[in-house]
Tab-separated table of C-alpha atoms and ligand atoms in Angstrom:
chain	number	residue	atom	x	y	z
A	1	MET	CA	0.024	0.028	-0.018
A	2	SER	CA	1.344	3.451	-0.857
A	3	VAL	CA	1.887	6.145	1.777
A	4	GLN	CA	-1.026	8.040	0.321
A	5	ASP	CA	-3.387	5.032	0.383
A	6	HIS	CA	-2.414	4.289	3.949
A	7	TRP	CA	-3.258	7.771	5.194
A	8	ASN	CA	-6.366	8.142	3.081
A	9	THR	CA	-7.629	4.864	4.548
A	10	VAL	CA	-6.833	6.034	8.064
A	11	TYR	CA	-8.759	9.319	7.640
A	12	GLY	CA	-11.497	7.610	5.630
A	13	THR	CA	-12.237	5.074	8.324
A	14	LYS	CA	-11.521	6.793	11.668
A	15	GLY	CA	-13.107	9.777	13.316
A	16	GLU	CA	-11.154	12.769	14.577
A	17	ARG	CA	-10.903	11.315	18.119
A	18	ASP	CA	-10.138	7.786	16.972
A	19	VAL	CA	-6.507	8.647	16.105
A	20	SER	CA	-3.736	8.772	18.717
A	21	TRP	CA	-2.407	12.173	17.656
A	22	PHE	CA	-5.675	14.131	18.062
A	23	GLU	CA	-5.414	17.348	20.070
A	24	ALA	CA	-8.430	19.539	20.801
A	25	LEU	CA	-6.039	22.457	21.146
A	26	PRO	CA	-2.399	22.086	19.823
A	27	SER	CA	-1.141	24.043	22.873
A	28	VAL	CA	2.649	23.359	22.664
A	29	SER	CA	2.730	24.173	18.954
A	30	LEU	CA	0.788	27.401	19.611
A	31	GLU	CA	3.105	28.426	22.486
A	32	MET	CA	6.157	27.883	20.239
A	33	LEU	CA	4.535	29.769	17.380
A	34	GLU	CA	3.802	32.683	19.721
A	35	ALA	CA	7.375	32.612	20.961
A	36	VAL	CA	8.486	33.351	17.378
A	37	GLY	CA	6.367	36.512	17.469
A	38	LEU	CA	3.281	35.861	15.421
A	39	THR	CA	1.422	38.728	13.749
A	40	ASP	CA	-1.510	38.541	11.368
A	41	GLU	CA	1.052	39.011	8.531
A	42	THR	CA	3.062	35.913	9.422
A	43	CYS	CA	3.072	33.125	6.848
A	44	VAL	CA	2.971	29.610	8.288
A	45	ILE	CA	3.114	26.181	6.610
A	46	ASP	CA	1.888	23.216	8.602
A	47	VAL	CA	3.625	20.278	7.058
A	48	GLY	CA	1.676	16.980	7.406
A	49	GLY	CA	-1.076	19.071	8.997
A	50	GLY	CA	-3.712	16.395	8.286
A	51	ASP	CA	-6.965	17.630	9.831
A	52	SER	CA	-5.209	19.206	12.819
A	53	ARG	CA	-6.936	22.070	14.511
A	54	LEU	CA	-3.790	24.209	14.424
A	55	VAL	CA	-4.973	25.968	11.293
A	56	ASP	CA	-8.294	26.853	13.009
A	57	ALA	CA	-6.402	28.434	15.901
A	58	LEU	CA	-4.157	30.438	13.547
A	59	VAL	CA	-7.178	31.647	11.555
A	60	GLY	CA	-8.731	32.582	14.902
A	61	LYS	CA	-5.695	34.788	15.572
A	62	GLY	CA	-6.268	36.661	12.254
A	63	LEU	CA	-3.664	34.895	10.085
A	64	ASP	CA	-4.602	34.151	6.525
A	65	CYS	CA	-1.200	33.373	4.894
A	66	LEU	CA	-1.483	29.742	5.913
A	67	ALA	CA	-0.547	26.608	4.021
A	68	VAL	CA	-1.390	23.036	5.015
A	69	LEU	CA	0.424	20.210	3.222
A	70	ASP	CA	-0.528	16.598	3.610
A	71	VAL	CA	-0.238	13.380	1.536
A	72	SER	CA	-3.935	12.652	2.386
A	73	GLY	CA	-6.537	14.550	0.432
A	74	VAL	CA	-9.163	13.016	2.719
A	75	ALA	CA	-7.547	14.714	5.752
A	76	LEU	CA	-7.316	18.056	3.971
A	77	GLN	CA	-10.927	17.867	2.904
A	78	ARG	CA	-12.002	17.163	6.497
A	79	ALA	CA	-10.090	20.262	7.681
A	80	GLN	CA	-11.597	22.374	4.928
A	81	GLU	CA	-15.120	21.259	5.698
A	82	ARG	CA	-14.665	22.011	9.399
A	83	LEU	CA	-13.340	25.466	8.677
A	84	GLY	CA	-16.050	26.282	6.091
A	85	PRO	CA	-15.676	29.582	4.232
A	86	ALA	CA	-12.463	30.416	6.266
A	87	ALA	CA	-10.730	27.633	4.354
A	88	LYS	CA	-11.045	29.393	1.020
A	89	PRO	CA	-8.149	31.922	1.135
A	90	LEU	CA	-5.745	29.388	2.590
A	91	MET	CA	-3.271	27.229	0.615
A	92	TRP	CA	-3.971	23.490	0.569
A	93	ILE	CA	-1.243	21.208	-0.807
A	94	GLU	CA	-2.008	17.513	-1.355
A	95	SER	CA	1.410	16.018	-1.656
A	96	ASP	CA	4.014	13.751	-0.077
A	97	VAL	CA	6.409	16.146	1.602
A	98	THR	CA	9.304	14.305	-0.144
A	99	ALA	CA	7.731	14.727	-3.611
A	100	GLU	CA	7.712	17.710	-6.020
A	101	TRP	CA	5.852	20.703	-4.545
A	102	HIS	CA	6.417	24.456	-4.405
A	103	LEU	CA	5.270	27.310	-2.293
A	104	LYS	CA	6.127	30.942	-1.820
A	105	PRO	CA	8.634	31.713	0.967
A	106	MET	CA	7.201	31.288	4.457
A	107	ASP	CA	8.121	32.655	7.876
A	108	ILE	CA	7.410	29.504	9.876
A	109	TRP	CA	7.640	25.815	9.060
A	110	HIS	CA	5.613	23.699	11.507
A	111	ASP	CA	5.664	19.865	11.584
A	112	ARG	CA	4.113	17.802	14.300
A	113	ALA	CA	4.654	14.099	13.818
A	114	VAL	CA	5.653	13.841	10.122
A	115	PHE	CA	9.444	14.047	10.062
A	116	HIS	CA	9.627	11.008	12.347
A	117	PHE	CA	8.023	8.811	9.604
A	118	LEU	CA	10.952	9.566	7.269
A	119	THR	CA	13.125	6.560	8.191
A	120	ARG	CA	15.067	6.587	4.869
A	121	ALA	CA	17.976	9.004	4.542
A	122	GLU	CA	17.021	9.963	1.003
A	123	ASP	CA	13.527	11.028	2.219
A	124	ARG	CA	15.018	13.170	4.957
A	125	GLU	CA	17.309	14.777	2.377
A	126	ARG	CA	14.325	15.730	0.237
A	127	TYR	CA	12.499	17.056	3.365
A	128	ARG	CA	15.511	19.262	4.076
A	129	ALA	CA	15.647	20.455	0.495
A	130	HIS	CA	11.981	21.605	0.775
A	131	LEU	CA	12.647	23.222	4.155
A	132	HIS	CA	15.503	25.256	2.589
A	133	GLU	CA	13.415	26.151	-0.476
A	134	THR	CA	10.353	27.196	1.487
A	135	LEU	CA	11.511	28.759	4.776
A	136	LYS	CA	12.848	32.341	4.646
A	137	VAL	CA	16.357	33.012	5.921
A	138	GLY	CA	15.822	34.098	9.556
A	139	GLY	CA	12.567	32.151	9.673
A	140	SER	CA	11.691	29.518	12.218
A	141	ALA	CA	11.172	25.752	12.054
A	142	ILE	CA	9.099	24.037	14.794
A	143	VAL	CA	9.391	20.329	14.475
A	144	ALA	CA	7.877	17.759	16.898
A	145	THR	CA	8.699	14.028	16.846
A	146	PHE	CA	8.408	11.165	19.251
A	147	ALA	CA	11.038	11.423	22.009
A	148	PRO	CA	13.818	8.830	22.504
A	149	ASN	CA	11.493	7.129	25.038
A	150	GLY	CA	8.451	7.482	22.787
A	151	PRO	CA	6.522	4.779	20.802
A	152	LEU	CA	8.370	2.857	18.078
A	153	THR	CA	5.431	3.085	15.673
A	154	CYS	CA	2.613	5.510	14.848
A	155	SER	CA	-0.501	4.552	12.926
A	156	GLY	CA	1.131	1.092	12.363
A	157	LEU	CA	4.183	2.600	10.680
A	158	PRO	CA	7.771	2.577	12.020
A	159	VAL	CA	9.119	5.888	13.237
A	160	ALA	CA	12.533	7.376	14.172
A	161	ARG	CA	12.752	8.939	17.609
A	162	TYR	CA	14.781	12.078	18.369
A	163	SER	CA	16.288	14.200	21.143
A	164	PRO	CA	16.173	17.925	20.374
A	165	GLU	CA	19.904	17.827	19.645
A	166	ALA	CA	19.571	14.951	17.229
A	167	LEU	CA	16.690	16.696	15.496
A	168	ALA	CA	18.718	19.880	15.139
A	169	ALA	CA	21.606	17.887	13.738
A	170	GLU	CA	19.276	16.313	11.179
A	171	LEU	CA	18.191	19.741	9.981
A	172	GLY	CA	21.776	20.865	9.492
A	173	ASP	CA	24.197	23.681	10.355
A	174	ASP	CA	21.904	26.319	8.840
A	175	PHE	CA	19.613	25.900	11.840
A	176	GLU	CA	20.210	26.997	15.421
A	177	LEU	CA	18.240	25.270	18.178
A	178	VAL	CA	16.663	28.042	20.243
A	179	GLU	CA	14.054	26.150	22.265
A	180	ALA	CA	13.410	22.485	23.137
A	181	ARG	CA	10.551	20.950	25.098
A	182	THR	CA	9.555	17.467	26.048
A	183	TYR	CA	5.864	16.894	26.316
A	184	ASP	CA	3.726	13.914	27.225
A	185	HIS	CA	0.831	13.759	24.746
A	186	HIS	CA	-2.279	12.087	26.049
A	187	THR	CA	-4.093	10.117	23.329
A	188	PRO	CA	-7.943	10.282	23.314
A	189	TRP	CA	-7.948	6.938	25.133
A	190	GLY	CA	-5.492	7.994	27.792
A	191	ALA	CA	-2.204	6.522	26.658
A	192	ILE	CA	0.903	8.695	27.094
A	193	GLN	CA	3.210	9.419	24.149
A	194	PRO	CA	6.437	11.315	24.944
A	195	PHE	CA	7.148	13.957	22.287
A	196	VAL	CA	10.078	16.274	21.695
A	197	TYR	CA	9.443	19.810	20.270
A	198	ALA	CA	12.358	21.725	18.800
A	199	ARG	CA	12.215	25.396	17.702
A	200	LEU	CA	15.082	26.371	15.402
A	201	THR	CA	16.014	29.596	13.617
A	202	ARG	CA	17.406	29.544	10.100
A	203	ARG	CA	20.695	31.357	10.319
A	204	PRO	CA	21.432	34.267	8.014
A	205	ILE	CA	23.739	33.346	5.102
A	206	ALA	CA	27.322	34.102	5.924
A	207	PRO	CA	28.705	36.904	3.704
A	208	ILE	CA	30.811	35.739	0.763
A	209	GLN	CA	34.398	36.955	1.008
A	210	LEU	CA	36.853	37.318	-1.801
A	211	ARG	CA	39.977	35.257	-1.148
A	212	LYS	CA	43.091	37.359	-0.889
A	213	ASP	CA	45.213	34.510	-2.250
A	214	ALA	CA	46.598	35.981	-5.473
A	215	SER	CA	47.394	32.518	-6.839
A	216	GLU	CA	43.644	31.697	-6.972
A	217	PRO	CA	42.087	34.996	-8.062
A	218	SER	CA	38.781	33.631	-9.231
A	219	VAL	CA	37.957	31.385	-6.223
A	220	PHE	CA	35.397	32.560	-3.647
A	221	SER	CA	35.103	31.180	-0.149
A	222	ARG	CA	32.755	31.496	2.805
B	301	LIG	C1	0.533	11.544	13.080
B	301	LIG	S1	-0.356	12.455	11.919
B	301	LIG	C2	-0.120	14.129	12.519
B	301	LIG	C3	-1.107	15.056	11.953
B	301	LIG	C4	-0.994	16.551	12.420
B	301	LIG	N1	0.346	17.076	12.207
B	301	LIG	C5	-1.390	16.656	13.899
B	301	LIG	O1	-0.498	16.969	14.675
B	301	LIG	O2	-2.520	16.428	14.199
B	301	LIG	C6	0.728	12.405	10.558
B	301	LIG	C7	0.291	13.202	9.354
B	301	LIG	O3	1.290	13.204	8.376
B	301	LIG	C8	0.726	12.931	7.148
B	301	LIG	N2	1.847	12.296	6.427
B	301	LIG	C9	2.493	11.096	6.685
B	301	LIG	N3	3.537	10.914	5.884
B	301	LIG	C10	3.523	11.976	5.018
B	301	LIG	C11	4.357	12.361	3.959
B	301	LIG	N4	5.452	11.607	3.566
B	301	LIG	N5	4.183	13.561	3.340
B	301	LIG	C12	3.134	14.350	3.737
B	301	LIG	N6	2.291	14.015	4.737
B	301	LIG	C13	2.531	12.833	5.390
B	301	LIG	C14	-0.455	11.985	7.362
B	301	LIG	O4	-1.362	12.013	6.405
B	301	LIG	C15	-1.013	12.601	8.720
B	301	LIG	O5	-1.918	13.609	8.444
């Protein structure tokens, strides 16, 4: 079964509160987004947003430059139906995060529980390429995964678990870890899932300097 078929089946057969990751209010995500300094002009992409209520909360704060990307069109449709007319001006992208997709530059990249499904190095490489293409220099990435003591699977699929430092290392030297939190998520049926949330800033690009070595006049270095 393809990744898309898997997730469309999940969203097509389970209700909102039948999935382990449901949150009535994505409070840690919202606190981290607020810590960046949200205004109604801030552009946010929720990667693997599914039918999360994060987008509802951001619309409620007056933001309308919002994109939700998910491999499951069924999940996106559910979110759109819940939001009603408020969904219209937003950007909805039905795609695998590792596939071809493009978006205008955004201020904040948010991902709760998607990166941890990318257990193959080449998929994480493509994720990083999209992160670099989409997030503005100076922008923030908020990424949440299962913690090192978290579950080994989610929705029946294997996941990788991360400490904040390991997550920062995965995103690369362009990112500085500015805030890390551990959080015990309570599933709708009361199980506890330890999560790690990392907030990182994309560093400004180092200025390019001309080498003073006369023997290599046409070579530039950082
Ligand atoms: C565990 S759920 C989390 C949903 C949402 N972020 C939340 O916090 O409620 C994982 C989500 O990622 C989506 N997903 C899984 N793999 C994906 C991929 N490779 N590309 C895009 N979305 C993916 C699923 O469809 C699902 O909506």
